PDB file of C-alpha atoms in Angstrom:
ATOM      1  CA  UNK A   1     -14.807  22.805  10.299  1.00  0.00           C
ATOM      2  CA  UNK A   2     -11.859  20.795   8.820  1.00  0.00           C
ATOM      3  CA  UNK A   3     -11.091  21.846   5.328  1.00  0.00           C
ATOM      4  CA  UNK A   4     -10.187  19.699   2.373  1.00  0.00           C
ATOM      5  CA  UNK A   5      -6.240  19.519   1.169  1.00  0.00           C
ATOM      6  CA  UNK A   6      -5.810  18.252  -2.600  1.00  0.00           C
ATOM      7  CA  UNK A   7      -2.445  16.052  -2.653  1.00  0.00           C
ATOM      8  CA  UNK A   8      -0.574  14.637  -5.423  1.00  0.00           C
ATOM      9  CA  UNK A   9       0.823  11.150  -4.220  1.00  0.00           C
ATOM     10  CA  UNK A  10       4.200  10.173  -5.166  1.00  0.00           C
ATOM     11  CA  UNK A  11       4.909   7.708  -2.610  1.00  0.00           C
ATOM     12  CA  UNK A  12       3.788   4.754  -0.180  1.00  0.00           C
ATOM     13  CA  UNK A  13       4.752   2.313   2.171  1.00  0.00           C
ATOM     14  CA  UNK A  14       3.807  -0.388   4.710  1.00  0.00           C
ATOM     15  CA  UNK A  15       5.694  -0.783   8.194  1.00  0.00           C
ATOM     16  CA  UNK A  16       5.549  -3.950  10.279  1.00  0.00           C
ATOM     17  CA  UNK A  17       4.902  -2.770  13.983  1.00  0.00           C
ATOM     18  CA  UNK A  18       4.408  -4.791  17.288  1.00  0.00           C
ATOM     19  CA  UNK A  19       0.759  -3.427  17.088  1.00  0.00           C
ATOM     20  CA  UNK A  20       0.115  -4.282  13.343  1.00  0.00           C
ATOM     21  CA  UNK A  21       0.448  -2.804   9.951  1.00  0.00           C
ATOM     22  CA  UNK A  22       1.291   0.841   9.810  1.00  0.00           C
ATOM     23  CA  UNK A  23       0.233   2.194   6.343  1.00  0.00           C
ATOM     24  CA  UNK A  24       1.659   5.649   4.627  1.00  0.00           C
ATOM     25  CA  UNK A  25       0.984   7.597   1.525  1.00  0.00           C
ATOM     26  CA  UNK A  26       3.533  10.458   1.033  1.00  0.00           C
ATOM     27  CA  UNK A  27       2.456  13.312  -1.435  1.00  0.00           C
ATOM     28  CA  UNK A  28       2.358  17.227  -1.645  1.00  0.00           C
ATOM     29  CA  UNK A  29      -0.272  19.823  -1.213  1.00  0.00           C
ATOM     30  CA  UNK A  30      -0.538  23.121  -3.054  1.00  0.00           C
ATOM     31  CA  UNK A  31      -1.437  24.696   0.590  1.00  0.00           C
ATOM     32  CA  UNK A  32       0.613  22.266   2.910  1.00  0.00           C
ATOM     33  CA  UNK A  33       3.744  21.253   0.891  1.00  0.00           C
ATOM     34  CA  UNK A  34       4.823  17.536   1.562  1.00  0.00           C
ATOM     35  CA  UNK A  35       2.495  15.717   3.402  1.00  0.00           C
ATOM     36  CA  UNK A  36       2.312  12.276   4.833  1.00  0.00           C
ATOM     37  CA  UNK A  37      -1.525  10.214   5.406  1.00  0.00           C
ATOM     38  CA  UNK A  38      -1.120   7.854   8.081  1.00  0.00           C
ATOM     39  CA  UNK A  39      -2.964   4.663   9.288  1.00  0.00           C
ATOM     40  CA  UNK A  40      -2.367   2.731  12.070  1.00  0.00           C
ATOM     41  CA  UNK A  41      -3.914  -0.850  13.081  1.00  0.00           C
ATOM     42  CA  UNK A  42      -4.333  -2.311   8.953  1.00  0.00           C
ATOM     43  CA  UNK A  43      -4.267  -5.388   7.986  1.00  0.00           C
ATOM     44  CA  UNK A  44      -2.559  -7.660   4.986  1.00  0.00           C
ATOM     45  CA  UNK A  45      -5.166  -9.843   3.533  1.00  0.00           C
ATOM     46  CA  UNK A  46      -5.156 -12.664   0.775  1.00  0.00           C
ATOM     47  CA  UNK A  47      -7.888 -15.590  -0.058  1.00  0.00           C
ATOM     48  CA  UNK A  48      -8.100 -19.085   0.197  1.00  0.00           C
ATOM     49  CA  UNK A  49      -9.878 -21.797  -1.150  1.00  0.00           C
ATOM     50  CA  UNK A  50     -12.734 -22.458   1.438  1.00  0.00           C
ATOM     51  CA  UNK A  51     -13.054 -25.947   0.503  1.00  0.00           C
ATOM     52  CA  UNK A  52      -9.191 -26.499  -0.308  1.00  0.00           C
ATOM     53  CA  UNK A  53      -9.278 -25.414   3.835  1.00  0.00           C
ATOM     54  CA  UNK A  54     -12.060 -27.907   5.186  1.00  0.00           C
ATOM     55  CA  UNK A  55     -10.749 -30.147   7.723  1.00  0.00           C
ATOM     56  CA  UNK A  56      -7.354 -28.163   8.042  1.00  0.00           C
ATOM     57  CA  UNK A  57      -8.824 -25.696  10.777  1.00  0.00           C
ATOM     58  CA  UNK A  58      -5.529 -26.862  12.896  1.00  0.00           C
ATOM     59  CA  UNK A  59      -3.374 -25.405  10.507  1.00  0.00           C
ATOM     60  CA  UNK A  60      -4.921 -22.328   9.669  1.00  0.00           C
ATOM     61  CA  UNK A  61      -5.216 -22.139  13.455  1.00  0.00           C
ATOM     62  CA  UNK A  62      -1.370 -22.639  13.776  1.00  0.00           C
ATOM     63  CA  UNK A  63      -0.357 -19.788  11.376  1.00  0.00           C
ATOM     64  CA  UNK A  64       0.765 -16.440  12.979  1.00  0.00           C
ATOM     65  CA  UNK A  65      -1.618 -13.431  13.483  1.00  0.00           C
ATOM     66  CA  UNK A  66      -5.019 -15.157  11.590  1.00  0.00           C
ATOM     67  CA  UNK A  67      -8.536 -13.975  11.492  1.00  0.00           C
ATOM     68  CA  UNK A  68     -10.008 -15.958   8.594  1.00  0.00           C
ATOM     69  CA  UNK A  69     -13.331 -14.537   7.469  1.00  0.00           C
ATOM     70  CA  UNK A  70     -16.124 -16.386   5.166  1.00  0.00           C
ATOM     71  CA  UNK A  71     -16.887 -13.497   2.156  1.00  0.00           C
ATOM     72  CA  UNK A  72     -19.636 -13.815  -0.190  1.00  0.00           C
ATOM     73  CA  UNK A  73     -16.596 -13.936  -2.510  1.00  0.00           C
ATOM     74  CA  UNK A  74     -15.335 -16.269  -5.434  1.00  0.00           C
ATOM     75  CA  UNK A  75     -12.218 -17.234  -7.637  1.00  0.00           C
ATOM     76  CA  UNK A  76     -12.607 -16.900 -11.285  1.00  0.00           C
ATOM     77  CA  UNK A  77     -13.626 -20.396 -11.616  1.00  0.00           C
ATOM     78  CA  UNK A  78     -16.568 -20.315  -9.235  1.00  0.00           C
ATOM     79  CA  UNK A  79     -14.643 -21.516  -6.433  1.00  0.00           C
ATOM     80  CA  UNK A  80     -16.085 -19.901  -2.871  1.00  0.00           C
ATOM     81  CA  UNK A  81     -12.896 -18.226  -0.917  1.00  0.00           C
ATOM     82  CA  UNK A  82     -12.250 -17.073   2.258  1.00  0.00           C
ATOM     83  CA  UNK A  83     -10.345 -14.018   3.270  1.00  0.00           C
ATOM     84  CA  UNK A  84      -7.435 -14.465   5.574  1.00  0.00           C
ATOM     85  CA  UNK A  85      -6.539 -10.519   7.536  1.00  0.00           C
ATOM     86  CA  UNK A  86      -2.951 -10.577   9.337  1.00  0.00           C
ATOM     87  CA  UNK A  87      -2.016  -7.677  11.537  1.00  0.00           C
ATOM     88  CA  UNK A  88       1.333  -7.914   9.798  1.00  0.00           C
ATOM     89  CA  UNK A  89       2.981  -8.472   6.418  1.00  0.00           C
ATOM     90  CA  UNK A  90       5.569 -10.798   7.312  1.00  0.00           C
ATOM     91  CA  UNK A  91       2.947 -13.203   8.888  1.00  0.00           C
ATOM     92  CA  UNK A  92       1.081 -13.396   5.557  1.00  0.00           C
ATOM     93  CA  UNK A  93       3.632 -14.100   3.691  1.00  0.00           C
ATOM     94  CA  UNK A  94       4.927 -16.903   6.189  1.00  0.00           C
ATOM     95  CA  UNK A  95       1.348 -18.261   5.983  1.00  0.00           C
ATOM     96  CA  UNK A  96       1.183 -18.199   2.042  1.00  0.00           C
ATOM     97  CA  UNK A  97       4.230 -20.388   1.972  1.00  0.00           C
ATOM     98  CA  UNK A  98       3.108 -22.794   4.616  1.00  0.00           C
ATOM     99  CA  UNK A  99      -0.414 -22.999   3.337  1.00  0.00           C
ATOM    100  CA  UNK A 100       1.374 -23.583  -0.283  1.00  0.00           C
ATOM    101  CA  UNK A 101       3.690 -26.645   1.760  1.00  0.00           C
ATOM    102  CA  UNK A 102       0.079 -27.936   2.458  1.00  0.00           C
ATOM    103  CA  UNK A 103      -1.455 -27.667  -0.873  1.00  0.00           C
ATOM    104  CA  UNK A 104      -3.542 -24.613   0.062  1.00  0.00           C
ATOM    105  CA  UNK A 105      -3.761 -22.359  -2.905  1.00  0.00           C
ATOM    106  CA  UNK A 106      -3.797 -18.344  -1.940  1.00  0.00           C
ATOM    107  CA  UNK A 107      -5.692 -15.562  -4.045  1.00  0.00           C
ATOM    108  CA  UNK A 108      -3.569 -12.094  -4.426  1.00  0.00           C
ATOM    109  CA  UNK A 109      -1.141 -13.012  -1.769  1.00  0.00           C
ATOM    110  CA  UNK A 110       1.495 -11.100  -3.962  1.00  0.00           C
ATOM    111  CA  UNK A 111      -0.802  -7.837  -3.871  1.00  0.00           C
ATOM    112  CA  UNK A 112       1.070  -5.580  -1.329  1.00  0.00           C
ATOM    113  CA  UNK A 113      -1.113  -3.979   1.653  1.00  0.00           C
ATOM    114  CA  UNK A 114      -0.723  -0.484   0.315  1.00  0.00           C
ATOM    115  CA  UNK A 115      -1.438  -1.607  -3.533  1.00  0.00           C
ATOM    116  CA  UNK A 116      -4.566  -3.287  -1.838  1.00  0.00           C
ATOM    117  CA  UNK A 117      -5.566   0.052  -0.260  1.00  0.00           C
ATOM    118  CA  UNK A 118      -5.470   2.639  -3.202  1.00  0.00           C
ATOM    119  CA  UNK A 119      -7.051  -0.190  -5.647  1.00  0.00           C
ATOM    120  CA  UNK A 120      -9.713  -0.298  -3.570  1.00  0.00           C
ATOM    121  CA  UNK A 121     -10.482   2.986  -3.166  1.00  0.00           C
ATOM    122  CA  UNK A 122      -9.211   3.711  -7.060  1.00  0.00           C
ATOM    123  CA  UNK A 123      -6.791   6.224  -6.005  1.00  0.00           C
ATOM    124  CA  UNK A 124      -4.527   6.632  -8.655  1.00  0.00           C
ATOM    125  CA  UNK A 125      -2.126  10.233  -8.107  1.00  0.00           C
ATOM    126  CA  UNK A 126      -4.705  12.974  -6.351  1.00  0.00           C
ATOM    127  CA  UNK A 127      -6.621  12.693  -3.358  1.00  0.00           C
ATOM    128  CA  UNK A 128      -8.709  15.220  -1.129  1.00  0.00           C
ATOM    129  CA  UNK A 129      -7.691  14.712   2.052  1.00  0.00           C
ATOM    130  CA  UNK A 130      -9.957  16.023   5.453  1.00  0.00           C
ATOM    131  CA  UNK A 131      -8.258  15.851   8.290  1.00  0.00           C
ATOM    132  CA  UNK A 132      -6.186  17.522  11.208  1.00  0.00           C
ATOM    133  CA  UNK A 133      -2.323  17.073  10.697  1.00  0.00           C
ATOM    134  CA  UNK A 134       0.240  17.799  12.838  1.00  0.00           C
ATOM    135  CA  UNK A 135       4.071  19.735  12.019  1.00  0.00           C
ATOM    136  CA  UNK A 136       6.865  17.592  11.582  1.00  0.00           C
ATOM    137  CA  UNK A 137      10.454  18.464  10.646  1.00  0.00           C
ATOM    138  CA  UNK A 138       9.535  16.666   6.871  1.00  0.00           C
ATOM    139  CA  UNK A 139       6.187  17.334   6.471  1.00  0.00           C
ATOM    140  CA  UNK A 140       3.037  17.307   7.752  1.00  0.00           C
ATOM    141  CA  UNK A 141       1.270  14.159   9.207  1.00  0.00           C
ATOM    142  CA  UNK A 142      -2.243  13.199   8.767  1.00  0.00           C
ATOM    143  CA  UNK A 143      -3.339  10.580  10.716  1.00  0.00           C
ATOM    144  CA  UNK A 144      -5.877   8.405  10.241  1.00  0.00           C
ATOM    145  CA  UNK A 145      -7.544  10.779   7.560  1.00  0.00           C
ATOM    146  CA  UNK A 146     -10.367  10.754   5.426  1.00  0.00           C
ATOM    147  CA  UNK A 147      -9.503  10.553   2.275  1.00  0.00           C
ATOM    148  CA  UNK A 148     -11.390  10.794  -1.564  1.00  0.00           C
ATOM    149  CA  UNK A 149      -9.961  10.070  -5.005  1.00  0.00           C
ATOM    150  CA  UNK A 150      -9.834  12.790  -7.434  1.00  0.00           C
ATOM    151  CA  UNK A 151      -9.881  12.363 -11.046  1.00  0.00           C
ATOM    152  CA  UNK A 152      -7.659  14.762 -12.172  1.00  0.00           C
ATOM    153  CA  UNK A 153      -4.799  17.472 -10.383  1.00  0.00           C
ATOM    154  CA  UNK A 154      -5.968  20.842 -10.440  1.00  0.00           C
ATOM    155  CA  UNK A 155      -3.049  22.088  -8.192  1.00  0.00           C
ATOM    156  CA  UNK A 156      -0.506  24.341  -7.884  1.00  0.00           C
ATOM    157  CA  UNK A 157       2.249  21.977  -6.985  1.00  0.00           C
ATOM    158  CA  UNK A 158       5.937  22.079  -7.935  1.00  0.00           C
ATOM    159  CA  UNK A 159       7.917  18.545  -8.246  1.00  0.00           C
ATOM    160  CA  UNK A 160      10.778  17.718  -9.188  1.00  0.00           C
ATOM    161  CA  UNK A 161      12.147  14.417 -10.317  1.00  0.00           C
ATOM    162  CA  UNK A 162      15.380  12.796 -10.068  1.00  0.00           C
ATOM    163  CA  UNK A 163      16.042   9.378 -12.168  1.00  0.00           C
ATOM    164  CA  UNK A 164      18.986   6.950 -11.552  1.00  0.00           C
ATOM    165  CA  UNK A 165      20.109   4.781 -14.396  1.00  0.00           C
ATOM    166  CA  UNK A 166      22.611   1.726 -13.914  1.00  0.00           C
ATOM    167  CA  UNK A 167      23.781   0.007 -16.731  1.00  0.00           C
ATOM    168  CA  UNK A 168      25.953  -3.759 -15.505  1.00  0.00           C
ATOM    169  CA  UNK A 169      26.976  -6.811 -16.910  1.00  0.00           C
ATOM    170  CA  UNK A 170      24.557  -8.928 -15.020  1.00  0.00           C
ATOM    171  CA  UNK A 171      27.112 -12.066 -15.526  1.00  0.00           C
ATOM    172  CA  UNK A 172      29.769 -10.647 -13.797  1.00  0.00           C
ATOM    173  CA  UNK A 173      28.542  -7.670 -11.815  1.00  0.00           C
ATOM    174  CA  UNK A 174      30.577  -5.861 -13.561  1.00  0.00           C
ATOM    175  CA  UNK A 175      28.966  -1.816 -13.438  1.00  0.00           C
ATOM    176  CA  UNK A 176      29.735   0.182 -16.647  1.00  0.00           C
ATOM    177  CA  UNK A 177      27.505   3.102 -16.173  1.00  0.00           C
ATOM    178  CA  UNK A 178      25.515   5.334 -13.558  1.00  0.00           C
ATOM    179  CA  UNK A 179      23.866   8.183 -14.913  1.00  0.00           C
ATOM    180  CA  UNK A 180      21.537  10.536 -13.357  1.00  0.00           C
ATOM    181  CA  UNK A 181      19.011  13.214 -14.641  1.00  0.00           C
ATOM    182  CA  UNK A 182      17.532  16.052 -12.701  1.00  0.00           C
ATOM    183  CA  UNK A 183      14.449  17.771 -13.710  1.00  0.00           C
ATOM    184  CA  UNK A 184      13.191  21.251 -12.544  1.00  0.00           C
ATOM    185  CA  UNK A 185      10.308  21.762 -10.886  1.00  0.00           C
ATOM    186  CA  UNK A 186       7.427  21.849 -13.484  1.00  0.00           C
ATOM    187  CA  UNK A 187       3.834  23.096 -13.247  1.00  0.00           C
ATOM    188  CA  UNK A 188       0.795  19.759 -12.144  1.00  0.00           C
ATOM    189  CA  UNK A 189      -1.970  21.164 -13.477  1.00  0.00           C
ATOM    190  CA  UNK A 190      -4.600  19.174 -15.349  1.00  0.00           C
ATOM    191  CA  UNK A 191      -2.218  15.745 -14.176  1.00  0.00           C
ATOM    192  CA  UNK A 192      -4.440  12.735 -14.816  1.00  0.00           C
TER     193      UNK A 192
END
């Protein structure tokens, strides 16, 4: 029976593969250390006005990577939209500009894949994680897990933070400070 792994998240990111969006969270566990949660095959998605798209089925048809999708779904002023999935970032964003060229308006095209992902699942900073993971030189890799929010950290997890400061003349690049603070590992617990 797999057993549950409480992780902190610190971290995320999308990758653009051949095969589609590549999505990671990065955090530490209390019983693993660093950890990384991995999904393959996800999609970027943004919405459309469905009647703003009537009778322009060649160029949605024309854009790069496309599945468009009729939702039961509307804009704030009542308008019906449509959700368009890409298996990769950089075709969604090439579509919002060419839909934009063609007076298409989009709906949270600037909401980033991973943003999308923990909103909708209101993850803020602590998961449960179930899973099997495998040992890397970094950390360990989930893949495909399932995954739970958590309200609060009740961990036993160690961080430690590092903040860059750069202070410049933004006229004439001109740099006249770069400071940096290092903080030692503290104590999680009760994190909300």
């Amino acid at each position: 029976m797999a057993k549950d792994h409480k992780v902190f998240l610190f971290a995320e990111e999308w990758v653009d593969t051949q095969a589609g969006g590549r999505l990671r969270l990065f955090g530490r566990s209390a019983t693993l250390g660093p950890v990384c949660l991995e999904w393959g095959d996800e999609r970027a998605v943004f919405f459309v006005d469905r009647a703003a798209c009537a009778g322009k089925e060649r160029l949605l048809s024309g854009l790069s990577g496309v599945q468009r999708k009729e939702l039961d779904l509307y804009a704030l002023d009542g308008r019906s939209v449509d959700a368009l999935y890409f298996r990769r970032l950089s075709d969604a964003r090439d579509a919002r500009t060419s839909l934009a060229d063609n007076g298409i308006q989009s709906f949270e095209a600037d909401i980033r894949p991973e943003h999308r992902f923990r909103m909708e699942r209101f993850i803020n900073s602590c998961v449960s994680v179930r899973g099997t993971w495998v040992e890397e030189k970094e950390y360990k890799r989930f893949y495909n897990p399932a995954i739970a929010s958590l309200d609060s950290w009740q961990g036993d997890v160690s961080l430690t933070a590092l903040s860059i400061d750069i202070e410049t003349n933004e006229r004439t690049s001109q740099i006249y400070s770069i400071g940096m603070s290092l903080s030692e590992p503290t104590e999680t617990s009760g994190l909300v």
